[in-house]
mmCIF file of C-alpha atoms in Angstrom:
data_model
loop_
_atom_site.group_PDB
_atom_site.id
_atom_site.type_symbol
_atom_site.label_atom_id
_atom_site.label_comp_id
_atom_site.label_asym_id
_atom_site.label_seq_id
_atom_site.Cartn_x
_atom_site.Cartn_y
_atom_site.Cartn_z
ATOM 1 C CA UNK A 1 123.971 132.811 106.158
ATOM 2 C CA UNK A 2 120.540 131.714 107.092
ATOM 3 C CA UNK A 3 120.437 129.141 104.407
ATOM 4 C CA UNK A 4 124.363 127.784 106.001
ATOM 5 C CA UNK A 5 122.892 127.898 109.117
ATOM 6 C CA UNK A 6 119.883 125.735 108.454
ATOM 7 C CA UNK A 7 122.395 123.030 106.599
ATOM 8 C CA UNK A 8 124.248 123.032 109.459
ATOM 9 C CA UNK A 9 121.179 122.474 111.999
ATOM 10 C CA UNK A 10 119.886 119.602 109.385
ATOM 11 C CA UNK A 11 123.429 118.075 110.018
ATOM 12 C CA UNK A 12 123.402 118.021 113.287
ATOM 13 C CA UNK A 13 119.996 116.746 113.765
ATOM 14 C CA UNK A 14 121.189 113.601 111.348
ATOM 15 C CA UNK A 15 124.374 113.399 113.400
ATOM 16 C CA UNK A 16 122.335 113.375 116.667
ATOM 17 C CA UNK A 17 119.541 110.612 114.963
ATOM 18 C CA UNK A 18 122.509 108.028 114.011
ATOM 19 C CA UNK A 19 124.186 108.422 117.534
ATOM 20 C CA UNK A 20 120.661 107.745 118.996
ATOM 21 C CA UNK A 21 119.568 104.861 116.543
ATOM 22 C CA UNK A 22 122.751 102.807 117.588
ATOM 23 C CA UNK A 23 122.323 103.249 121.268
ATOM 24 C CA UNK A 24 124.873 106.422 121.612
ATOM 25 C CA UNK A 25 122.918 107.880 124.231
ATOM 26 C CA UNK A 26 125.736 109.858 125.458
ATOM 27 C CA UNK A 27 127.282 111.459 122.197
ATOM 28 C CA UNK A 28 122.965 111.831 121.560
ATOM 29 C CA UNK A 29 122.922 114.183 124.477
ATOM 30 C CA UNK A 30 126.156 116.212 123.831
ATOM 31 C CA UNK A 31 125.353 117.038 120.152
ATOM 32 C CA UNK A 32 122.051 118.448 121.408
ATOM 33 C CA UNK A 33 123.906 120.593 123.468
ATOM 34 C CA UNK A 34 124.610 122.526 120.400
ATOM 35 C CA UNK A 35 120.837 123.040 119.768
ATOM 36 C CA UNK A 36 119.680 123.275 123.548
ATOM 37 C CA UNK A 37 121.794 126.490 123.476
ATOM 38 C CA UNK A 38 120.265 128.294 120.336
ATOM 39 C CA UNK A 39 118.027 130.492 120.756
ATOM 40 C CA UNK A 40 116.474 130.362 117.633
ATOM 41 C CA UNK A 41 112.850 127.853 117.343
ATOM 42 C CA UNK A 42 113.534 126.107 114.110
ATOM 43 C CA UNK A 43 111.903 122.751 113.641
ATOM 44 C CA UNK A 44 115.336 120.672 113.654
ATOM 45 C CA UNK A 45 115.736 122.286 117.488
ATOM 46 C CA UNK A 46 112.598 121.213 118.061
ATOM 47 C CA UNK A 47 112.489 118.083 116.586
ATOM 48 C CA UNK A 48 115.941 117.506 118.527
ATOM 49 C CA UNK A 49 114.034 117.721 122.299
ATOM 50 C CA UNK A 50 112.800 114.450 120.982
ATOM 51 C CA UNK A 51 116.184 112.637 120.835
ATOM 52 C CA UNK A 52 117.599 114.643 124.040
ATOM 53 C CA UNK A 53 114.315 113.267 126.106
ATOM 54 C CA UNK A 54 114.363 109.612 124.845
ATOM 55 C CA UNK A 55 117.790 109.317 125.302
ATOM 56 C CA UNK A 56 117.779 110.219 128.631
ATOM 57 C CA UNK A 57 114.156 107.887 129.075
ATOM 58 C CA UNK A 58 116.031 105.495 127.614
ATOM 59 C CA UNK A 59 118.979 105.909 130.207
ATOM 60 C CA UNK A 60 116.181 105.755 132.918
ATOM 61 C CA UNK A 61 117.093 108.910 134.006
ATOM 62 C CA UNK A 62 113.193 111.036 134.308
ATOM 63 C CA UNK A 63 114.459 114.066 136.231
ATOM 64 C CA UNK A 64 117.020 114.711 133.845
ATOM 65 C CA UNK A 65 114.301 114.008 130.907
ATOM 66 C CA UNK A 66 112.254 116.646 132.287
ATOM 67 C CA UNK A 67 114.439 119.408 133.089
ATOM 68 C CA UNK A 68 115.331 118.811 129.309
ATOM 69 C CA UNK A 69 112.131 119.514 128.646
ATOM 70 C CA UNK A 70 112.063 122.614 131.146
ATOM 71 C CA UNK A 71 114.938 123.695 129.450
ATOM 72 C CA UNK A 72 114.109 124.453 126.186
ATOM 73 C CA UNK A 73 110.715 125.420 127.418
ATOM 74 C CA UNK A 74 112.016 128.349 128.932
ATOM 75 C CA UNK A 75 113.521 129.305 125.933
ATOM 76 C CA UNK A 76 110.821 128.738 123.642
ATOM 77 C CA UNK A 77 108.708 131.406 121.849
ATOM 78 C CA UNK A 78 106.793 129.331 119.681
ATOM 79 C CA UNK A 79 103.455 128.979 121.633
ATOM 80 C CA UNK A 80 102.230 125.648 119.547
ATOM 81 C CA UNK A 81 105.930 124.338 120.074
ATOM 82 C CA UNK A 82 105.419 124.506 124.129
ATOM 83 C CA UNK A 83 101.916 123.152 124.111
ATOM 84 C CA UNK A 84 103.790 119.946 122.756
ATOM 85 C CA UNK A 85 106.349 119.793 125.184
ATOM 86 C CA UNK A 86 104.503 120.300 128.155
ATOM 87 C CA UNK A 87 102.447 117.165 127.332
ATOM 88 C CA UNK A 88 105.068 115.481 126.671
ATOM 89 C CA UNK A 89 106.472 116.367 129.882
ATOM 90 C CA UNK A 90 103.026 115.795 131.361
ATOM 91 C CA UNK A 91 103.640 111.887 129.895
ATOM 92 C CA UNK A 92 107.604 111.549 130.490
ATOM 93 C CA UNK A 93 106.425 112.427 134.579
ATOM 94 C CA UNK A 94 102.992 110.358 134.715
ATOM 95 C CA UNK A 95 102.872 107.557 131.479
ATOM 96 C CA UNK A 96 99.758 106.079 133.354
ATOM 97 C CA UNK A 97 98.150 109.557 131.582
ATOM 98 C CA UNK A 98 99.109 108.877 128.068
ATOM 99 C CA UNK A 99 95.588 108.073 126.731
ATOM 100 C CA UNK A 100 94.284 111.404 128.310
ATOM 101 C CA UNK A 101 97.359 113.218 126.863
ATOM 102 C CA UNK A 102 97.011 111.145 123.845
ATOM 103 C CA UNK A 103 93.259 112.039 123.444
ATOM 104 C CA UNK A 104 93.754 115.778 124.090
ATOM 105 C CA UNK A 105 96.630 115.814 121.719
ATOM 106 C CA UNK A 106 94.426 114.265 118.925
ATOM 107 C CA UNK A 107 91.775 116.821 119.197
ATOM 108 C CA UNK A 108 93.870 119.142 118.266
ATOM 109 C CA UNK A 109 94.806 117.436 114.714
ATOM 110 C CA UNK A 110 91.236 119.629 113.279
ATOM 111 C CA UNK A 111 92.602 122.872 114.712
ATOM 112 C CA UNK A 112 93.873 125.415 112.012
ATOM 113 C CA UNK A 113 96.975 127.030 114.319
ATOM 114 C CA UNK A 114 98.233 123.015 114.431
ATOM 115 C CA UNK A 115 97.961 122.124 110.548
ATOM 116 C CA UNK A 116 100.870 125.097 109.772
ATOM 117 C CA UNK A 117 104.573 124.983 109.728
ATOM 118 C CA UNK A 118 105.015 121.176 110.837
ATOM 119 C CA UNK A 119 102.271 121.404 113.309
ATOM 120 C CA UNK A 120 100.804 118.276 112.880
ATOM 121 C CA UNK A 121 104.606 116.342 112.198
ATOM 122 C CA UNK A 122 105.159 117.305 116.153
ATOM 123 C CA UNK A 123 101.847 116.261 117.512
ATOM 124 C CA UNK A 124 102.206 112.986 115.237
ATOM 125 C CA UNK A 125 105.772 112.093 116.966
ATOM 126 C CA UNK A 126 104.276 112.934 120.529
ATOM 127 C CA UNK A 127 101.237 110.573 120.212
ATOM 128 C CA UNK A 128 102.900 108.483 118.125
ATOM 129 C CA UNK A 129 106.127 107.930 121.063
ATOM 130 C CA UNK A 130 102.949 107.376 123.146
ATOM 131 C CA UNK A 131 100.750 105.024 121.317
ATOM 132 C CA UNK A 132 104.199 102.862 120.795
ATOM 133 C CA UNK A 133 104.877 103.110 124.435
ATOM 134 C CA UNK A 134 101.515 101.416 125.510
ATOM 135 C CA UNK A 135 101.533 98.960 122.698
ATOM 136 C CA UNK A 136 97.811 100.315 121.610
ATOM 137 C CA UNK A 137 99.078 98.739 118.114
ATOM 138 C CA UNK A 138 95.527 99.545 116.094
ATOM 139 C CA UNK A 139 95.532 103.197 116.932
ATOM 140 C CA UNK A 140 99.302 103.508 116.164
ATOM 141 C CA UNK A 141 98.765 102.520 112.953
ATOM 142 C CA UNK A 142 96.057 104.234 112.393
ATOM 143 C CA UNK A 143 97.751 107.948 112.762
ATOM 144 C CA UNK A 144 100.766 107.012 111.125
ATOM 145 C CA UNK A 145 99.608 105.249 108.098
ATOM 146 C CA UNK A 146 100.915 107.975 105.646
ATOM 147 C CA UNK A 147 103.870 109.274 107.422
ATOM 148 C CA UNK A 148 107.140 109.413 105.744
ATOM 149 C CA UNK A 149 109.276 111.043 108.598
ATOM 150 C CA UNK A 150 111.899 108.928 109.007
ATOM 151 C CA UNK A 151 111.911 109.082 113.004
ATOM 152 C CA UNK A 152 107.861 107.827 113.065
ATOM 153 C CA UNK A 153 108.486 105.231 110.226
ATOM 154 C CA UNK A 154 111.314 103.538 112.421
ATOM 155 C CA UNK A 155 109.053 103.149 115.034
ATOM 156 C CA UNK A 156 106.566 101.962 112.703
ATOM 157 C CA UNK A 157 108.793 99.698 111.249
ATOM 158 C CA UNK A 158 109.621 98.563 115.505
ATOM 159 C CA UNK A 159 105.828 97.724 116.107
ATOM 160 C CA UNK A 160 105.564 95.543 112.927
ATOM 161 C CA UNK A 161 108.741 94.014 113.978
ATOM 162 C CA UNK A 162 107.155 93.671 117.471
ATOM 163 C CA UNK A 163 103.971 92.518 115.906
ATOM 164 C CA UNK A 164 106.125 89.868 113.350
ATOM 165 C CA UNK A 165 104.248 91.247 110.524
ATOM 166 C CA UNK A 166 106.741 90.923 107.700
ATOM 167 C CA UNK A 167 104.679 92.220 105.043
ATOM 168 C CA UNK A 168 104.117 95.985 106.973
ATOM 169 C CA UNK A 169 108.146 95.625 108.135
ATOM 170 C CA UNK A 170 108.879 95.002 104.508
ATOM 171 C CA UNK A 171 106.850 98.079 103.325
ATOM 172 C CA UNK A 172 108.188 100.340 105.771
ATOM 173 C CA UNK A 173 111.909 99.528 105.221
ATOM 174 C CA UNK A 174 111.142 100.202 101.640
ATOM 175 C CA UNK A 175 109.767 103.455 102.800
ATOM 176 C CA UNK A 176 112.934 104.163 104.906
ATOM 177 C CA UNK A 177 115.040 103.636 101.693
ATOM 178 C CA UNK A 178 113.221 105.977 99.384
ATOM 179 C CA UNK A 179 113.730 108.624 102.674
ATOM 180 C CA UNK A 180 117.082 108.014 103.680
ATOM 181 C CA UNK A 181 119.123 104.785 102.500
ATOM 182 C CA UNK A 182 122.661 105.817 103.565
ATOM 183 C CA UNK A 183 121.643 107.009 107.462
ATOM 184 C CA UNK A 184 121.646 104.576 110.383
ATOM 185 C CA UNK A 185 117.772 104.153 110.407
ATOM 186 C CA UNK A 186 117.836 102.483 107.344
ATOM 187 C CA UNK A 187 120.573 100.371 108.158
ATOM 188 C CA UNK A 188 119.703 99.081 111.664
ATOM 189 C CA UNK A 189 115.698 98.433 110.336
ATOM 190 C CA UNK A 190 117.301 96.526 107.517
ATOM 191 C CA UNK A 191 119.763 94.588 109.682
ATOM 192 C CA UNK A 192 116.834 93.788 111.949
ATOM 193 C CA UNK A 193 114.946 92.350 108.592
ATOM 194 C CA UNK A 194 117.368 90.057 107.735
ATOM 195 C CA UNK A 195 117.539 89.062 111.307
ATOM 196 C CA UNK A 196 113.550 88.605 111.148
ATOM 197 C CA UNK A 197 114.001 86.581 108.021
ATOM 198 C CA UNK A 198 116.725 84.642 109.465
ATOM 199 C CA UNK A 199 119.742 85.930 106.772
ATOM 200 C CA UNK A 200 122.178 85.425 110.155
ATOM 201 C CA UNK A 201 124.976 85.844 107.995
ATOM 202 C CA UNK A 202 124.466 88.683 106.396
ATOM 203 C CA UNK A 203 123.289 89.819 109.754
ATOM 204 C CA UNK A 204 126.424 89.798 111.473
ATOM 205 C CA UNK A 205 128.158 91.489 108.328
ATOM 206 C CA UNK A 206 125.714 94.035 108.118
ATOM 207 C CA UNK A 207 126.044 95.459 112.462
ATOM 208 C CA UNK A 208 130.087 94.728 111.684
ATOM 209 C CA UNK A 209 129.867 97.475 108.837
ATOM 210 C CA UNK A 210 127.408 99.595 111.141
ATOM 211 C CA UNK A 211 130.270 99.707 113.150
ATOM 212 C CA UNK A 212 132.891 101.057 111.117
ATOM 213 C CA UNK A 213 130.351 103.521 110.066
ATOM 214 C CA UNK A 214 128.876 104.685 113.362
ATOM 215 C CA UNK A 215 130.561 103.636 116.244
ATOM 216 C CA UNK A 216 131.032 100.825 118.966
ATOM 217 C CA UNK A 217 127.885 100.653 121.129
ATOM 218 C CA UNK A 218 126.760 98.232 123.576
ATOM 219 C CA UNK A 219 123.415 98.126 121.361
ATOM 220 C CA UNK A 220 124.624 97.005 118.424
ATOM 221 C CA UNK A 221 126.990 94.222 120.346
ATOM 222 C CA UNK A 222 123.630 93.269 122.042
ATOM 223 C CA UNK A 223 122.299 92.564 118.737
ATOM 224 C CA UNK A 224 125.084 90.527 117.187
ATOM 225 C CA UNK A 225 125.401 88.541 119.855
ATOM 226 C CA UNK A 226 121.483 87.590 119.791
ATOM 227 C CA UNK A 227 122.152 86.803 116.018
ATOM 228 C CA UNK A 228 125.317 84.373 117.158
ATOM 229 C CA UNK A 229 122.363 82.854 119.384
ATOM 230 C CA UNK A 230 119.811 82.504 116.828
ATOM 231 C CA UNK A 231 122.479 81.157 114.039
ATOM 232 C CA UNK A 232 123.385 78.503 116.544
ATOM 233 C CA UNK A 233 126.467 79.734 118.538
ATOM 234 C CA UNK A 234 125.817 80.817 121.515
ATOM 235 C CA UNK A 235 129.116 80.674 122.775
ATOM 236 C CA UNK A 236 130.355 83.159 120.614
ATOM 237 C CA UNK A 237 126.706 85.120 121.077
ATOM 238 C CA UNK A 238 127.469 85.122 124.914
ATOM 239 C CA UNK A 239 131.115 86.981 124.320
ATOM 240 C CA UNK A 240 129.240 89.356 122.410
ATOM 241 C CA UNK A 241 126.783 90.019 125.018
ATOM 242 C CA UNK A 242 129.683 90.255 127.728
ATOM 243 C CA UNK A 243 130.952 92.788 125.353
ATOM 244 C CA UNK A 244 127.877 94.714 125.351
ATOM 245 C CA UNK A 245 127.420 94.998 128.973
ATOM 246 C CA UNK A 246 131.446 96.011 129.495
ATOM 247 C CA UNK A 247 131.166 98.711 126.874
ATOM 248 C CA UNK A 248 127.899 99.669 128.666
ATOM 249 C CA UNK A 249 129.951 99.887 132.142
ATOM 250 C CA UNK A 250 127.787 96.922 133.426
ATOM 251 C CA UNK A 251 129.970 94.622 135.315
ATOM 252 C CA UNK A 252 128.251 93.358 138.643
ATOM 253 C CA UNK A 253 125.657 94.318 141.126
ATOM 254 C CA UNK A 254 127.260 97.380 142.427
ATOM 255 C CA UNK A 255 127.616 98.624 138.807
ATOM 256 C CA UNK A 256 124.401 97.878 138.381
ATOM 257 C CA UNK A 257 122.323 100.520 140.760
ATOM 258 C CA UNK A 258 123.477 103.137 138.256
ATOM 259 C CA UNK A 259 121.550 101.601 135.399
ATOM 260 C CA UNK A 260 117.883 101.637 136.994
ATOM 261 C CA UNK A 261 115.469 102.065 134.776
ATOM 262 C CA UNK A 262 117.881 101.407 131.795
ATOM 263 C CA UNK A 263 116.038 99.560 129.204
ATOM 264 C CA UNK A 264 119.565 98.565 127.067
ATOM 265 C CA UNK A 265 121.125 97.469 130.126
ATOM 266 C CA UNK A 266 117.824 95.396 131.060
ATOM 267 C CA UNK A 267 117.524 94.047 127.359
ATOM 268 C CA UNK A 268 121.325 92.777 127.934
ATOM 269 C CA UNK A 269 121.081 91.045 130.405
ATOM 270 C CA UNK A 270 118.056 89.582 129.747
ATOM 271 C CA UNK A 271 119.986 88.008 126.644
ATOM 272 C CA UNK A 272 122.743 86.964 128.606
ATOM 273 C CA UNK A 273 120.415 85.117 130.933
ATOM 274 C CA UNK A 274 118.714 83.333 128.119
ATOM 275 C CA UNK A 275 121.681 82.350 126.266
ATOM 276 C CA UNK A 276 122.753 80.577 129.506
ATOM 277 C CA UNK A 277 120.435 78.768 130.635
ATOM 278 C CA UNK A 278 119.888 77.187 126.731
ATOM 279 C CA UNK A 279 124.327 76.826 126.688
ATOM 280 C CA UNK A 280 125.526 76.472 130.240
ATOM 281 C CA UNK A 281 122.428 76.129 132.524
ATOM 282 C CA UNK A 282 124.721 75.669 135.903
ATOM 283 C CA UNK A 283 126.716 78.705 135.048
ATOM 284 C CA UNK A 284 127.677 81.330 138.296
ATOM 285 C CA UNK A 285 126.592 83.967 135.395
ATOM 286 C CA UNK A 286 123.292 83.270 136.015
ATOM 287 C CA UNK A 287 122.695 83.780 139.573
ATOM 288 C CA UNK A 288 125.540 86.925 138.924
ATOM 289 C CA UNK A 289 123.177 88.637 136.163
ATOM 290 C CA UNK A 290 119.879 87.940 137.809
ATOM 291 C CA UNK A 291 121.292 89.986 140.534
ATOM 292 C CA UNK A 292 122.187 92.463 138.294
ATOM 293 C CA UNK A 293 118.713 92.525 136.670
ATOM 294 C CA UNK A 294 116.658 92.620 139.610
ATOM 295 C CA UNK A 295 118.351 96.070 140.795
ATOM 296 C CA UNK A 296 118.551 97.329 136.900
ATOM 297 C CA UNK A 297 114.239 96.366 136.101
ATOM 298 C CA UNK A 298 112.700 94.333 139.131
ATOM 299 C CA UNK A 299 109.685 94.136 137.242
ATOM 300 C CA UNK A 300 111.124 92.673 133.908
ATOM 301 C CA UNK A 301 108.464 90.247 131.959
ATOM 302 C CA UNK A 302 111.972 87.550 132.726
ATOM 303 C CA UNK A 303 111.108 87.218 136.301
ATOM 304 C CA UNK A 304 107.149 86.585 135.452
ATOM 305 C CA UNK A 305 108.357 83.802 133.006
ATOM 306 C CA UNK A 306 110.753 82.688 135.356
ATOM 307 C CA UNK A 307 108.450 82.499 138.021
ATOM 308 C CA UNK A 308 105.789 80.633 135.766
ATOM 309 C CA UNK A 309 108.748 78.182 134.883
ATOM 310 C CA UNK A 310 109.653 77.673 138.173
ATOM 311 C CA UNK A 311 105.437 76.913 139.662
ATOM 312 C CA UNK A 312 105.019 74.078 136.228
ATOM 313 C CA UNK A 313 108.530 72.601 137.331
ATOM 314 C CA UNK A 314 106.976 72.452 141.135
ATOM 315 C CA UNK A 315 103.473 71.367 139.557
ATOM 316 C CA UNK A 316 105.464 68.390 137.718
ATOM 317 C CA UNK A 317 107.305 67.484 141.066
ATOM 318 C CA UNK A 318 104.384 67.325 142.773
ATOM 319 C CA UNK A 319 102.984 65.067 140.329
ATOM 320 C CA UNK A 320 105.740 62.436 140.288
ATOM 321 C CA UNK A 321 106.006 63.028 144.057
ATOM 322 C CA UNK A 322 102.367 61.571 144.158
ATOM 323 C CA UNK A 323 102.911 59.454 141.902
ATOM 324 C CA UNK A 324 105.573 57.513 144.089
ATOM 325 C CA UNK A 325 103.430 58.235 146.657
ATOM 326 C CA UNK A 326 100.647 56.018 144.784
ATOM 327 C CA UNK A 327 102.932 53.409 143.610
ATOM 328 C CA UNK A 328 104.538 53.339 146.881
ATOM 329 C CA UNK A 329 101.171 52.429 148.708
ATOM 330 C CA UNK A 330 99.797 50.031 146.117
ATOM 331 C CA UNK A 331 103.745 48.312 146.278
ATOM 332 C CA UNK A 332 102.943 48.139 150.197
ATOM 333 C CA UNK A 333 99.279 46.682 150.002
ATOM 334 C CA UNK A 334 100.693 44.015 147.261
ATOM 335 C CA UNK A 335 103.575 42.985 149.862
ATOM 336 C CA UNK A 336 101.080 43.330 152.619
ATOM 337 C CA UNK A 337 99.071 40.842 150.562
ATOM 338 C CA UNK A 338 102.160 38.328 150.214
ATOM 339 C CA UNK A 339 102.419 39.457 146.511
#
């Protein structure tokens, strides 16, 4: 029984991964319902508070994150299990504290009660979430040089990607395959290779097959449509993206106040805007989705760009503006001189 009932956890936390790799985030949250209720601390309940929290991070929802987290605290017996969490709750409230969280967590890598039963494997994905979080790229690597847990070598594989450092992408995805070639964090890293490598075709095939395999998402319709873009369509990119933000519930500004803090929805529409203004620049769309974006992630890196777009296109008017001011004064003193 024991040995059925571990198989069946292990399925569930696989079942829960895929849903969560594709951008499920809700069918990610109900299958850890299953686990959230057990009051049993095996590893694959554990390592499911991982996918439960990020999904709802990912949703932008914090107090929902944390009473996650409060959740299967309470239920917790395993004292090295809770230290975890409550940093990681500690992080999910206050980020700005990640190095101290990250620097406290690290010092207890040496300590003999953290080195047994998978120990170190939960204090790796904590830091790990963390370091990847704030983009400190050298120390990321650093701790998780010799993984091969499949959740920490998909975000390995995410800051090479982010980094476009082929040859570590390559490695990893090799890695990923040796670990687990027929689950969906194989499949999307490898997708997101070709895309990298610019195999658009087999791109698009491969997120059409993802599909049939997994399910519908707004994620993976996000992603085709950015490889439409890239291959040189973005008119067929741009229905893919409007497809992503319908399945995602995403459909103007009033929609939108119910997807603060989403980073999907913010990543959407983000694409939408930039296949745009490079297709149809005096689109309503755009004024429409930078609405939308404003009330989803104010602070987006888009509007900085924008903003810098918009000061060197007002630094070259005010160029040619004094330029024609120039000419315009020489022009007089010529006719002023009969010329």
């Amino acid at each position: 029984n024991q040995s059925k009932r571990m198989q069946t956890d292990y399925d569930e936390i696989q079942t829960q991964k895929n849903h969560f790799l594709v951008g499920n985030m809700e069918e990610t949250l109900k299958e850890s319902k299953n686990l959230l209720l057990d009051e049993a601390d095996s590893f694959n309940r554990q390592r499911s508070v991982f996918y439960n929290v990020r999904a709802h991070l990912s949703k932008g929802d914090l107090p929902a994150a944390v009473n996650a987290l409060e959740i299967y605290l309470a239920k917790s017996t395993d004292e090295q299990f809770s230290y975890v969490v409550k940093n990681f709750m500690e992080f999910s409230k206050h980020p700005e504290k990640g190095e101290n969280v990250v620097n406290e967590q690290l010092s207890k890598f040496e300590n003999e009660e953290f080195k047994k039963e998978g120990g170190n494997l939960l204090l790796l994905t904590l830091v790990s979430y963390i370091l990847f979080e704030q983009r400190k790229n050298e120390s990321f690597f650093e701790i998780v040089q010799n993984t091969n847990d499949t959740d920490l070598l998909c975000l390995k594989f995410c800051a090479s990607w982010r980094m476009e450092r082929m040859d570590l992408m390559e490695n990893t995805l090799n890695a990923l395959k040796q670990k687990e070639e027929e689950g969906a964090a194989f499949s999307l890293c490898n997708t997101l290779f070709q895309m990298a490598t610019g195999k658009l075709d087999e791109v698009i095939q491969e997120f059409n097959q993802m599909i049939e395999k997994f399910s519908k998402t707004s994620k993976i319709y996000n992603l085709i449509g950015v490889a439409f873009i890239q291959k040189g369509s973005p008119d067929k990119g741009i229905k893919m993206l409007q497809k992503a933000l319908e399945m995602k519930g995403l459909n103007n500004e009033a929609d939108a106040n119910r997807f603060i803090g989403d980073l999907e929805a913010s990543s959407i529409l983000v694409n939408s805007l930039t296949a745009l203004e490079t297709s149809d620049p005096f689109s309503e769309k755009l004024g429409e989705y930078s609405k939308m974006l404003k009330v989803v992630n104010p602070k987006d890196k888009y509007f900085s760009l924008e903003e810098e777009a918009k000061n060197k296109f007002a630094d070259a008017l005010l160029a040619i503006q004094f330029r024609n001011k120039r000419l315009a004064k020489i022009k007089f003193k010529q006719q002023s001189l009969g010329m």
